[in-house]
Coordinates of C-alpha atoms in Angstrom, one line a residue:
M1 CA 108.4 106.4 74.1
K2 CA 108.6 105.1 77.6
N3 CA 106.3 105.5 80.7
I4 CA 108.3 107.1 83.4
G5 CA 107.2 107.2 87.0
F6 CA 108.6 107.3 90.5
L7 CA 108.9 104.7 93.2
S8 CA 109.0 105.8 96.8
F9 CA 109.8 103.6 99.8
G10 CA 108.2 106.3 102.1
H11 CA 110.9 106.2 104.8
W12 CA 110.5 108.5 107.8
T13 CA 112.7 109.2 110.8
P14 CA 112.6 111.8 113.5
S15 CA 116.2 112.8 112.7
P16 CA 116.6 116.6 112.2
H17 CA 118.4 115.8 108.9
S18 CA 115.2 114.3 107.4
Q19 CA 112.5 116.2 105.7
T20 CA 110.1 113.3 106.5
R21 CA 110.0 112.9 110.3
S22 CA 106.7 111.1 110.9
A23 CA 104.2 108.7 109.3
G24 CA 101.9 111.6 108.6
D25 CA 104.8 113.4 106.8
A26 CA 105.5 110.3 104.7
L27 CA 101.8 109.9 103.7
L28 CA 101.0 113.5 103.0
Q29 CA 104.3 114.1 101.2
S30 CA 103.7 111.1 99.0
I31 CA 100.4 112.6 97.9
D32 CA 102.1 116.0 97.2
L33 CA 104.9 114.3 95.2
A34 CA 102.3 112.5 93.1
V35 CA 100.6 115.7 92.3
A36 CA 103.9 117.4 91.5
A37 CA 105.0 114.5 89.3
E38 CA 101.7 114.7 87.3
E39 CA 102.2 118.4 86.8
L40 CA 105.8 117.7 85.5
G41 CA 104.5 115.2 82.9
A42 CA 105.6 112.0 84.7
D43 CA 103.4 108.9 84.1
G44 CA 103.2 107.2 87.4
A45 CA 103.3 107.3 91.2
Y46 CA 104.3 104.0 92.8
F47 CA 104.8 103.2 96.5
R48 CA 106.7 100.4 98.2
V49 CA 105.0 98.5 101.0
H50 CA 106.8 97.3 104.1
H51 CA 105.3 96.1 107.4
F52 CA 106.7 96.7 110.9
A53 CA 109.0 99.5 109.5
R54 CA 109.0 103.2 109.5
Q55 CA 107.9 103.2 105.9
L56 CA 104.7 103.1 103.9
A57 CA 102.7 100.1 104.9
A58 CA 98.9 100.4 104.2
P59 CA 98.8 101.3 100.5
F60 CA 95.1 101.6 99.7
P61 CA 94.2 104.7 101.7
L62 CA 97.2 106.4 100.1
L63 CA 96.4 105.2 96.6
A64 CA 92.8 106.4 96.9
A65 CA 94.0 109.8 98.1
V66 CA 96.5 110.1 95.3
G67 CA 93.8 109.0 92.9
A68 CA 91.4 111.7 94.2
R69 CA 94.1 114.4 93.9
T70 CA 95.3 113.5 90.4
S71 CA 93.6 112.9 87.1
R72 CA 96.1 111.3 84.7
I73 CA 99.1 109.5 86.1
E74 CA 99.0 105.8 86.9
I75 CA 99.1 104.9 90.6
G76 CA 100.5 101.7 91.9
T77 CA 102.6 99.7 94.3
G78 CA 105.9 98.0 94.0
V79 CA 105.1 95.6 95.8
I80 CA 102.5 94.4 98.2
D81 CA 103.6 91.3 100.1
M82 CA 100.9 88.8 99.5
R83 CA 101.8 86.7 102.5
Y84 CA 100.1 89.3 104.7
E85 CA 97.0 89.8 102.7
N86 CA 93.4 88.6 103.0
P87 CA 92.6 88.2 99.3
L88 CA 88.9 89.1 99.6
Y89 CA 89.4 92.2 101.7
M90 CA 92.3 93.3 99.4
A91 CA 90.0 92.8 96.4
E92 CA 87.5 95.2 98.0
D93 CA 90.2 97.8 98.7
A94 CA 91.7 97.5 95.3
G95 CA 88.4 97.8 93.5
A96 CA 87.5 100.9 95.5
A97 CA 90.9 102.6 94.9
D98 CA 90.7 101.8 91.2
L99 CA 87.3 103.3 90.9
I100 CA 88.2 106.5 92.8
S101 CA 91.2 107.0 90.5
G102 CA 89.2 106.4 87.3
R103 CA 90.8 103.0 86.7
R104 CA 94.4 104.1 86.9
L105 CA 95.5 101.5 89.4
Q106 CA 98.6 99.4 88.5
L107 CA 99.0 97.0 91.4
G108 CA 102.3 95.4 92.0
I109 CA 102.2 92.3 94.2
S110 CA 104.7 89.6 95.1
R111 CA 106.0 87.2 97.7
G112 CA 107.7 90.1 99.4
S113 CA 111.2 90.8 100.5
P114 CA 113.3 90.1 103.6
E115 CA 111.3 91.3 106.6
Q116 CA 111.8 93.6 109.6
V117 CA 110.5 90.8 111.9
I118 CA 110.6 87.0 111.8
D119 CA 107.6 85.6 109.9
G120 CA 105.6 88.8 110.2
F121 CA 102.7 87.4 108.3
R122 CA 101.9 85.2 111.3
Y123 CA 101.1 88.3 113.3
F124 CA 98.5 89.1 110.6
G125 CA 96.9 85.7 111.2
H126 CA 98.3 83.8 108.2
E127 CA 99.9 80.4 108.8
P128 CA 101.5 78.7 105.8
V129 CA 100.9 75.0 105.2
D130 CA 104.1 73.1 106.0
G131 CA 105.9 76.4 106.6
D132 CA 105.9 77.2 102.9
H133 CA 105.3 80.9 102.9
A134 CA 106.1 81.4 99.2
A135 CA 103.3 78.9 98.3
M136 CA 101.0 80.8 100.7
A137 CA 101.7 84.0 98.8
R138 CA 100.8 82.4 95.5
E139 CA 97.7 80.9 96.9
H140 CA 96.6 84.3 98.2
T141 CA 97.4 85.7 94.8
A142 CA 95.4 83.1 92.9
R143 CA 92.3 83.8 95.1
F144 CA 92.7 87.6 94.7
L145 CA 93.0 87.3 90.9
E146 CA 89.9 85.0 90.9
V147 CA 87.6 87.3 92.9
I148 CA 88.5 90.6 91.0
E149 CA 87.3 88.9 87.8
G150 CA 83.8 89.4 89.3
E151 CA 82.4 85.9 89.3
G152 CA 79.8 85.3 92.0
F153 CA 80.8 82.7 94.7
A154 CA 79.0 83.6 97.9
E155 CA 75.6 82.1 98.8
P156 CA 73.1 85.0 99.3
N157 CA 71.0 85.3 102.4
P158 CA 67.3 84.3 101.6
R159 CA 66.2 87.3 103.8
P160 CA 68.8 89.9 103.0
M161 CA 68.9 93.4 104.5
F162 CA 69.0 94.8 100.9
P163 CA 67.7 93.3 97.7
N164 CA 70.3 91.1 95.9
P165 CA 70.8 90.5 92.2
P166 CA 70.1 86.8 91.2
G167 CA 72.7 84.1 91.7
L168 CA 75.8 83.9 93.7
L169 CA 77.4 87.2 94.9
P170 CA 80.9 88.6 94.3
V171 CA 82.8 90.9 96.5
E172 CA 82.1 94.6 95.8
P173 CA 83.0 97.0 94.5
Q174 CA 84.1 95.5 91.2
S175 CA 86.3 97.5 88.8
P176 CA 86.3 95.9 85.3
G177 CA 89.7 95.7 83.7
L178 CA 91.6 95.7 87.0
R179 CA 92.8 92.1 86.4
D180 CA 94.9 93.2 83.4
R181 CA 96.6 95.8 85.6
I182 CA 98.1 93.4 88.1
W183 CA 101.9 93.1 88.2
W184 CA 104.1 90.5 89.9
G185 CA 107.5 91.5 91.3
A186 CA 109.8 88.8 90.1
G187 CA 113.3 88.3 91.4
S188 CA 114.4 85.5 89.1
R189 CA 114.0 84.3 85.6
A190 CA 112.0 81.3 86.7
T191 CA 109.5 83.5 88.6
A192 CA 109.3 85.8 85.5
E193 CA 108.1 82.8 83.4
W194 CA 105.6 81.9 86.1
T195 CA 104.4 85.5 86.1
A196 CA 103.7 85.2 82.4
Q197 CA 101.8 82.0 82.8
Q198 CA 99.5 83.6 85.3
G199 CA 98.8 86.5 82.9
M200 CA 100.3 89.2 85.1
N201 CA 102.6 92.0 84.0
L202 CA 106.2 91.9 85.1
M203 CA 107.8 94.2 87.6
S204 CA 111.5 93.9 88.1
S205 CA 113.5 95.9 90.6
T206 CA 117.2 96.6 91.2
L207 CA 117.6 93.2 92.9
L208 CA 117.7 89.8 91.3
T209 CA 117.8 86.8 93.6
E210 CA 120.2 84.9 91.4
D211 CA 123.6 85.6 89.8
T212 CA 125.1 84.2 86.6
G213 CA 128.2 86.4 86.5
V214 CA 126.9 88.7 83.8
P215 CA 126.2 92.4 84.5
F216 CA 122.9 93.1 86.3
H217 CA 121.2 94.7 83.3
E218 CA 122.0 91.8 81.0
L219 CA 120.6 89.3 83.5
Q220 CA 117.5 91.4 83.9
A221 CA 117.1 91.7 80.1
E222 CA 117.3 87.9 79.9
Q223 CA 114.6 87.7 82.6
I224 CA 112.4 90.1 80.5
Q225 CA 112.9 88.1 77.3
M226 CA 112.0 84.8 79.1
F227 CA 108.9 86.5 80.5
R228 CA 107.8 87.6 77.0
D229 CA 108.5 84.2 75.5
A230 CA 106.5 82.5 78.2
W231 CA 103.7 85.0 77.6
V232 CA 103.5 84.1 74.0
A233 CA 103.6 80.4 74.8
A234 CA 100.7 80.8 77.2
G235 CA 98.5 82.2 74.5
H236 CA 97.4 85.4 76.2
E237 CA 95.6 87.8 73.9
R238 CA 96.7 91.2 75.2
E239 CA 100.2 92.7 75.2
P240 CA 102.0 92.5 78.6
R241 CA 103.8 95.3 80.3
V242 CA 107.2 95.3 81.9
S243 CA 108.7 97.8 84.4
V244 CA 112.2 98.1 85.8
S245 CA 113.3 100.4 88.5
R246 CA 116.5 102.5 88.6
S247 CA 118.1 105.1 90.8
I248 CA 119.0 108.0 88.4
F249 CA 120.4 111.3 89.5
P250 CA 121.3 113.9 86.9
L251 CA 123.9 116.3 88.5
V252 CA 122.6 119.7 87.3
S253 CA 123.1 121.8 90.5
D254 CA 125.5 122.2 93.3
L255 CA 123.1 120.5 95.6
D256 CA 122.9 117.5 93.3
R257 CA 126.7 117.2 93.3
Q258 CA 126.8 117.5 97.1
L259 CA 124.3 114.8 97.6
F260 CA 125.1 112.3 94.8
L261 CA 128.6 112.9 93.4
R262 CA 129.8 109.7 95.3
E263 CA 127.2 107.7 93.4
T264 CA 129.1 108.3 90.1
A265 CA 131.3 105.4 91.1
S266 CA 128.4 103.0 91.7
R267 CA 128.7 99.5 90.3
D268 CA 126.8 96.2 90.4
Q269 CA 127.1 94.3 93.7
V270 CA 126.8 90.6 94.5
G271 CA 125.6 89.5 97.9
H272 CA 123.6 86.9 99.8
I273 CA 119.9 87.1 100.4
D274 CA 117.5 84.4 101.7
G275 CA 120.5 82.0 101.7
G276 CA 121.5 82.4 98.1
L277 CA 123.4 84.7 95.8
A278 CA 121.8 87.9 94.6
R279 CA 122.9 90.6 92.2
F280 CA 122.1 94.3 92.9
G281 CA 122.0 96.8 90.2
R282 CA 124.1 100.0 90.2
S283 CA 122.8 103.6 90.7
Y284 CA 123.2 106.1 87.9
A285 CA 124.6 109.6 88.8
G286 CA 126.4 112.0 86.6
E287 CA 126.2 114.9 84.3
P288 CA 123.3 114.5 81.9
D289 CA 125.4 113.6 78.8
E290 CA 127.2 111.0 80.9
L291 CA 123.9 109.5 82.0
V292 CA 122.6 109.4 78.5
R293 CA 125.7 107.4 77.4
A294 CA 125.5 105.0 80.4
L295 CA 121.7 104.4 80.2
A296 CA 121.9 103.8 76.4
E297 CA 123.9 100.6 77.3
D298 CA 121.4 99.4 79.8
S299 CA 119.6 96.6 77.9
A300 CA 117.0 96.0 80.5
V301 CA 115.8 99.6 80.6
A302 CA 115.7 99.5 76.8
A303 CA 113.5 96.3 76.9
A304 CA 111.0 97.7 79.4
D305 CA 108.0 99.9 78.6
T306 CA 108.0 101.4 82.1
L307 CA 110.8 102.9 84.1
L308 CA 110.3 103.7 87.8
L309 CA 112.7 106.2 89.3
T310 CA 113.5 105.3 92.9
V311 CA 113.4 108.6 94.9
P312 CA 115.1 109.5 98.2
N313 CA 111.8 110.6 99.8
Q314 CA 113.4 111.9 103.0
L315 CA 115.0 114.8 101.0
G316 CA 111.5 116.3 100.7
V317 CA 108.9 116.9 98.0
D318 CA 110.6 119.8 96.3
Y319 CA 113.9 118.0 95.8
N320 CA 112.4 114.8 94.6
A321 CA 110.3 116.8 92.1
H322 CA 113.5 118.3 91.0
V323 CA 115.1 114.9 90.4
I324 CA 112.1 113.7 88.4
E325 CA 112.1 116.9 86.3
S326 CA 115.8 116.6 85.7
V327 CA 115.4 113.1 84.3
L328 CA 112.4 114.1 82.2
T329 CA 114.1 117.2 80.8
H330 CA 117.9 116.4 80.6
V331 CA 117.9 112.6 80.0
A332 CA 114.7 111.2 78.7
P333 CA 114.5 113.2 75.4
A334 CA 118.1 112.2 74.3
L335 CA 117.3 108.5 74.8
G336 CA 114.0 108.7 72.9
W337 CA 111.9 108.1 76.0
R338 CA 110.1 111.4 75.3

C-alpha cells in the first residue's frame, strides 16, 4: 500500500487557453480539486508555494479552507521557503490550519528553490547573516520546530487583558502532534541526512541538486536510504515518512493522447542550477500497462511510502481529477499500491 496524493503548483495565466486565469481561479479550483481527490479515494492534497509569481503563494488560508471542506485526506505543502517566514507567525498559522483540518496537516518546508526575483526574502524583511540565506532558512526552521512543541518562552504581562496560565507563555494555538508531521524538501543526499538528524520526514521531488551519472530514480533511492540510515543512527523513536513526486499520465482517452503523447519519450535530464549540476527526473506517460512496467523499475517510488502526482492545474479541475482517477484505477492496483 502507498499513500497517493496530488501536488499542484497553482499556476494561473489570463491566456484563453488556460482554465485557470486568475489568482481566485487558482485558489478556488485548488479547493475543488482537493474535494474531488478525496471523493476519488486519493490520500493527499499538496500545494507548491512560490513568491512573486502567478502561482500559489500564501498556503495557510488555502490549507484551512481545504481542511474545512474535506474530512479524510492529508493536506500539505511541497514546499514552503523558510527564508521568507517569520517562525512564530508561521507556527500560529500552522497550528490553526492543523486544528481546522482535524490534525491532517503534513507541512513540507525547505530552503526553497530558484526565485522569480533576486533575494526575494529581503523584501519580506529577512536579512541573512553574512549573506548565508541557506543558514537563515535552517535558523528559521529550528525556531519554528521549537515553538510548535508548545514550550512556554514569553514573559507574561503582570496585568494582562485576559487571565494567563502560570509560567512562560507559548504561541497559540498549539496543535499537539504537528511536530511529527513536518517534512523537509531535500535536494541532495547530504541534506537528506541532515533532515533525518532533525527528526523531520523526507520530501524529495523530481529535481536533485547533484548528479553522479546514475539514473535519477537510483540517485533518489540512494538519497532515501541514506536518510533512513541517518534516522536510525539519530535514535528517533517513531518511523519516518518519505514522499517522492512524479508526473504520471495514463493515456486512456483521445484527449490524454492529444495532450501527453509527446511525454512518452521523456527521459532524465542533466542541467545547471544554483551554479552546480542537477538531475531532473523524467515524466511518465503511456498506456496503463506500459506505465506499470516502467514504474515497477523506479526504485525511488518503490522505496517511498507516499507518492505525489504533479498535476497540470491549468487544464482544470475535471481533467486533473480524471488524471488522478486514471492513476488510482489503471496503474496503482497493478503495482500493489492499492
